[in-house]
Amino acid sequence: MTAKGGASPAPGGAGAAANGRFFTVGLVTAWYSSNIGVLLLNKYLLSNYGFKYPIFLTMCHMSACALFSYAAIAWLRIVPMQLVRSRVQLAKISALSLVFCGSVVSGNVSLRYLPVSFNQAVGATTPFFTAVFAYIMTVKRESWITYLTLVPVVTGVVIASGGEPSFHLFGFIMCIGATAARALKTVLQGILLSSEGEKLNSMNLLLYMAPIAVILLLPATLFMEDNVVGVTIELAKKDFTIVWLLLFNSCLSYFVNLTNFLVTKHTSALTLQVLGNAKGAVAVVVSILIFKNPVSVTGMLGYTLTVIGVILYSESKKRSKP
């Protein structure tokens, strides 16, 4: 019995809401698992297993992304296909793909030399580089308090670097390069694909970027990673596990992009950012438990300071929006 003029609750409304929450939790869990899984598997292959071919590994990732993106959009119709409308737009996507390749390859190279925990600490400085590139390329200024929140972000990494027992200069430079390239891609994407006719959702952008990335990475692999195919075949003859690891790792790299898109679609970009901050901390803990790399108190304090700075930066950006 309802009050006069009141509306009865829709049948199954509470159940639908509960199902929606379970679905969202499932998506976030899948996103966390795939993100952390591909990171740890990359580290295992490139460092512990001794498969020292980061460019070839990235090319495997991009090949899987190209195949699965086409299947998901053209066959499964997860999102409507968006067509490239001009050569100029294709050139812009190619430029983004080049920066994206640089980011992924540099990140994979850094994993050969750095523990995942420190890699994540450096990766957390992405907002700093995004703010710098946005200012340089678009003269977009943030509020003074937003810039102030970047101080603990950078300070934390400096402290973490000084307290990192496994610090490696070349690995650190590669990790910084990967982080900067990731931020540059974000800013460039906003500039190059800003007109209404050129905007692509992340799944369609990946559909076009991935094959271009494979084309760019193939000659780099052949020239810079001598006889990588022959070495991989020889490894497979001795232990076929390497094939399954590469296949699973490549599939997982696409799943990262798919779950990233779905979590954004069913929550919000801000929620994704908050979850991303927490994901970094989870990845650090899991990697330490699995690889048992030494971590100093100073390093953990530095990483914690960086994460706090990123959270403050996200909050400041949210409040500055009109």
PDB file of N, CA, C and O in Angstrom, residues 4-33:
ATOM      1  N   LYS A   4      -1.047   8.265  -0.767  1.00  0.00           N
ATOM      2  CA  LYS A   4      -1.800   8.845  -1.877  1.00  0.00           C
ATOM      3  C   LYS A   4      -0.862   9.690  -2.740  1.00  0.00           C
ATOM      4  O   LYS A   4      -0.151  10.556  -2.254  1.00  0.00           O
ATOM      5  N   GLY A   5      -0.950   9.449  -4.009  1.00  0.00           N
ATOM      6  CA  GLY A   5      -0.127  10.219  -4.937  1.00  0.00           C
ATOM      7  C   GLY A   5       1.287   9.684  -5.057  1.00  0.00           C
ATOM      8  O   GLY A   5       2.058  10.129  -5.877  1.00  0.00           O
ATOM      9  N   GLY A   6       1.646   8.727  -4.180  1.00  0.00           N
ATOM     10  CA  GLY A   6       3.001   8.173  -4.223  1.00  0.00           C
ATOM     11  C   GLY A   6       3.106   7.133  -5.315  1.00  0.00           C
ATOM     12  O   GLY A   6       2.116   6.607  -5.791  1.00  0.00           O
ATOM     13  N   ALA A   7       4.328   6.836  -5.687  1.00  0.00           N
ATOM     14  CA  ALA A   7       4.555   5.846  -6.738  1.00  0.00           C
ATOM     15  C   ALA A   7       5.092   4.570  -6.122  1.00  0.00           C
ATOM     16  O   ALA A   7       5.914   4.604  -5.222  1.00  0.00           O
ATOM     17  N   SER A   8       4.570   3.466  -6.593  1.00  0.00           N
ATOM     18  CA  SER A   8       5.071   2.179  -6.126  1.00  0.00           C
ATOM     19  C   SER A   8       6.456   1.949  -6.708  1.00  0.00           C
ATOM     20  O   SER A   8       6.732   2.334  -7.842  1.00  0.00           O
ATOM     21  N   PRO A   9       7.329   1.337  -5.955  1.00  0.00           N
ATOM     22  CA  PRO A   9       8.654   1.056  -6.503  1.00  0.00           C
ATOM     23  C   PRO A   9       8.543   0.105  -7.682  1.00  0.00           C
ATOM     24  O   PRO A   9       7.721  -0.800  -7.696  1.00  0.00           O
ATOM     25  N   ALA A  10       9.343   0.357  -8.695  1.00  0.00           N
ATOM     26  CA  ALA A  10       9.296  -0.469  -9.901  1.00  0.00           C
ATOM     27  C   ALA A  10       9.681  -1.889  -9.555  1.00  0.00           C
ATOM     28  O   ALA A  10      10.616  -2.123  -8.797  1.00  0.00           O
ATOM     29  N   PRO A  11       8.897  -2.875 -10.091  1.00  0.00           N
ATOM     30  CA  PRO A  11       9.212  -4.276  -9.808  1.00  0.00           C
ATOM     31  C   PRO A  11      10.640  -4.595 -10.245  1.00  0.00           C
ATOM     32  O   PRO A  11      11.049  -4.281 -11.348  1.00  0.00           O
ATOM     33  N   GLY A  12      11.356  -5.204  -9.338  1.00  0.00           N
ATOM     34  CA  GLY A  12      12.733  -5.583  -9.682  1.00  0.00           C
ATOM     35  C   GLY A  12      13.705  -4.438  -9.652  1.00  0.00           C
ATOM     36  O   GLY A  12      14.865  -4.602 -10.046  1.00  0.00           O
ATOM     37  N   GLY A  13      13.266  -3.225  -9.209  1.00  0.00           N
ATOM     38  CA  GLY A  13      14.160  -2.060  -9.216  1.00  0.00           C
ATOM     39  C   GLY A  13      15.369  -2.260  -8.341  1.00  0.00           C
ATOM     40  O   GLY A  13      16.502  -1.987  -8.742  1.00  0.00           O
ATOM     41  N   ALA A  14      15.139  -2.750  -7.128  1.00  0.00           N
ATOM     42  CA  ALA A  14      16.249  -2.978  -6.195  1.00  0.00           C
ATOM     43  C   ALA A  14      17.186  -4.057  -6.737  1.00  0.00           C
ATOM     44  O   ALA A  14      18.413  -3.947  -6.639  1.00  0.00           O
ATOM     45  N   GLY A  15      16.585  -5.097  -7.321  1.00  0.00           N
ATOM     46  CA  GLY A  15      17.400  -6.176  -7.887  1.00  0.00           C
ATOM     47  C   GLY A  15      18.242  -5.698  -9.049  1.00  0.00           C
ATOM     48  O   GLY A  15      19.401  -6.076  -9.181  1.00  0.00           O
ATOM     49  N   ALA A  16      17.635  -4.835  -9.885  1.00  0.00           N
ATOM     50  CA  ALA A  16      18.375  -4.289 -11.034  1.00  0.00           C
ATOM     51  C   ALA A  16      19.547  -3.433 -10.572  1.00  0.00           C
ATOM     52  O   ALA A  16      20.646  -3.488 -11.140  1.00  0.00           O
ATOM     53  N   ALA A  17      19.289  -2.643  -9.507  1.00  0.00           N
ATOM     54  CA  ALA A  17      20.356  -1.790  -8.967  1.00  0.00           C
ATOM     55  C   ALA A  17      21.491  -2.637  -8.406  1.00  0.00           C
ATOM     56  O   ALA A  17      22.676  -2.345  -8.597  1.00  0.00           O
ATOM     57  N   ALA A  18      21.114  -3.728  -7.689  1.00  0.00           N
ATOM     58  CA  ALA A  18      22.128  -4.626  -7.120  1.00  0.00           C
ATOM     59  C   ALA A  18      22.937  -5.298  -8.230  1.00  0.00           C
ATOM     60  O   ALA A  18      24.166  -5.412  -8.138  1.00  0.00           O
ATOM     61  N   ASN A  19      22.222  -5.730  -9.284  1.00  0.00           N
ATOM     62  CA  ASN A  19      22.902  -6.356 -10.421  1.00  0.00           C
ATOM     63  C   ASN A  19      23.862  -5.373 -11.081  1.00  0.00           C
ATOM     64  O   ASN A  19      24.956  -5.746 -11.509  1.00  0.00           O
ATOM     65  N   GLY A  20      23.404  -4.105 -11.173  1.00  0.00           N
ATOM     66  CA  GLY A  20      24.250  -3.065 -11.759  1.00  0.00           C
ATOM     67  C   GLY A  20      25.522  -2.860 -10.952  1.00  0.00           C
ATOM     68  O   GLY A  20      26.605  -2.701 -11.518  1.00  0.00           O
ATOM     69  N   ARG A  21      25.377  -2.885  -9.617  1.00  0.00           N
ATOM     70  CA  ARG A  21      26.540  -2.713  -8.750  1.00  0.00           C
ATOM     71  C   ARG A  21      27.503  -3.893  -8.896  1.00  0.00           C
ATOM     72  O   ARG A  21      28.718  -3.716  -8.964  1.00  0.00           O
ATOM     73  N   PHE A  22      26.939  -5.110  -8.935  1.00  0.00           N
ATOM     74  CA  PHE A  22      27.778  -6.303  -9.108  1.00  0.00           C
ATOM     75  C   PHE A  22      28.515  -6.261 -10.450  1.00  0.00           C
ATOM     76  O   PHE A  22      29.682  -6.626 -10.545  1.00  0.00           O
ATOM     77  N   PHE A  23      27.812  -5.787 -11.488  1.00  0.00           N
ATOM     78  CA  PHE A  23      28.414  -5.677 -12.819  1.00  0.00           C
ATOM     79  C   PHE A  23      29.588  -4.695 -12.797  1.00  0.00           C
ATOM     80  O   PHE A  23      30.661  -4.981 -13.343  1.00  0.00           O
ATOM     81  N   THR A  24      29.377  -3.551 -12.148  1.00  0.00           N
ATOM     82  CA  THR A  24      30.430  -2.535 -12.064  1.00  0.00           C
ATOM     83  C   THR A  24      31.625  -3.049 -11.278  1.00  0.00           C
ATOM     84  O   THR A  24      32.778  -2.862 -11.680  1.00  0.00           O
ATOM     85  N   VAL A  25      31.349  -3.721 -10.150  1.00  0.00           N
ATOM     86  CA  VAL A  25      32.431  -4.302  -9.332  1.00  0.00           C
ATOM     87  C   VAL A  25      33.202  -5.343 -10.155  1.00  0.00           C
ATOM     88  O   VAL A  25      34.436  -5.401 -10.109  1.00  0.00           O
ATOM     89  N   GLY A  26      32.463  -6.142 -10.927  1.00  0.00           N
ATOM     90  CA  GLY A  26      33.097  -7.146 -11.781  1.00  0.00           C
ATOM     91  C   GLY A  26      33.992  -6.512 -12.833  1.00  0.00           C
ATOM     92  O   GLY A  26      35.109  -6.989 -13.094  1.00  0.00           O
ATOM     93  N   LEU A  27      33.510  -5.409 -13.426  1.00  0.00           N
ATOM     94  CA  LEU A  27      34.301  -4.697 -14.434  1.00  0.00           C
ATOM     95  C   LEU A  27      35.583  -4.139 -13.832  1.00  0.00           C
ATOM     96  O   LEU A  27      36.673  -4.272 -14.408  1.00  0.00           O
ATOM     97  N   VAL A  28      35.440  -3.505 -12.662  1.00  0.00           N
ATOM     98  CA  VAL A  28      36.606  -2.915 -11.997  1.00  0.00           C
ATOM     99  C   VAL A  28      37.615  -4.006 -11.623  1.00  0.00           C
ATOM    100  O   VAL A  28      38.827  -3.836 -11.800  1.00  0.00           O
ATOM    101  N   THR A  29      37.104  -5.145 -11.138  1.00  0.00           N
ATOM    102  CA  THR A  29      37.980  -6.273 -10.788  1.00  0.00           C
ATOM    103  C   THR A  29      38.721  -6.785 -12.026  1.00  0.00           C
ATOM    104  O   THR A  29      39.930  -7.060 -11.970  1.00  0.00           O
ATOM    105  N   ALA A  30      38.002  -6.886 -13.149  1.00  0.00           N
ATOM    106  CA  ALA A  30      38.618  -7.343 -14.399  1.00  0.00           C
ATOM    107  C   ALA A  30      39.667  -6.336 -14.878  1.00  0.00           C
ATOM    108  O   ALA A  30      40.737  -6.727 -15.376  1.00  0.00           O
ATOM    109  N   TRP A  31      39.366  -5.048 -14.710  1.00  0.00           N
ATOM    110  CA  TRP A  31      40.308  -4.002 -15.117  1.00  0.00           C
ATOM    111  C   TRP A  31      41.568  -4.042 -14.262  1.00  0.00           C
ATOM    112  O   TRP A  31      42.684  -3.986 -14.786  1.00  0.00           O
ATOM    113  N   TYR A  32      41.383  -4.163 -12.955  1.00  0.00           N
ATOM    114  CA  TYR A  32      42.526  -4.279 -12.044  1.00  0.00           C
ATOM    115  C   TYR A  32      43.368  -5.511 -12.383  1.00  0.00           C
ATOM    116  O   TYR A  32      44.593  -5.433 -12.481  1.00  0.00           O
ATOM    117  N   SER A  33      42.689  -6.642 -12.530  1.00  0.00           N
ATOM    118  CA  SER A  33      43.394  -7.913 -12.763  1.00  0.00           C
ATOM    119  C   SER A  33      44.198  -7.871 -14.060  1.00  0.00           C
ATOM    120  O   SER A  33      45.364  -8.305 -14.095  1.00  0.00           O
TER     121      SER A  33
END
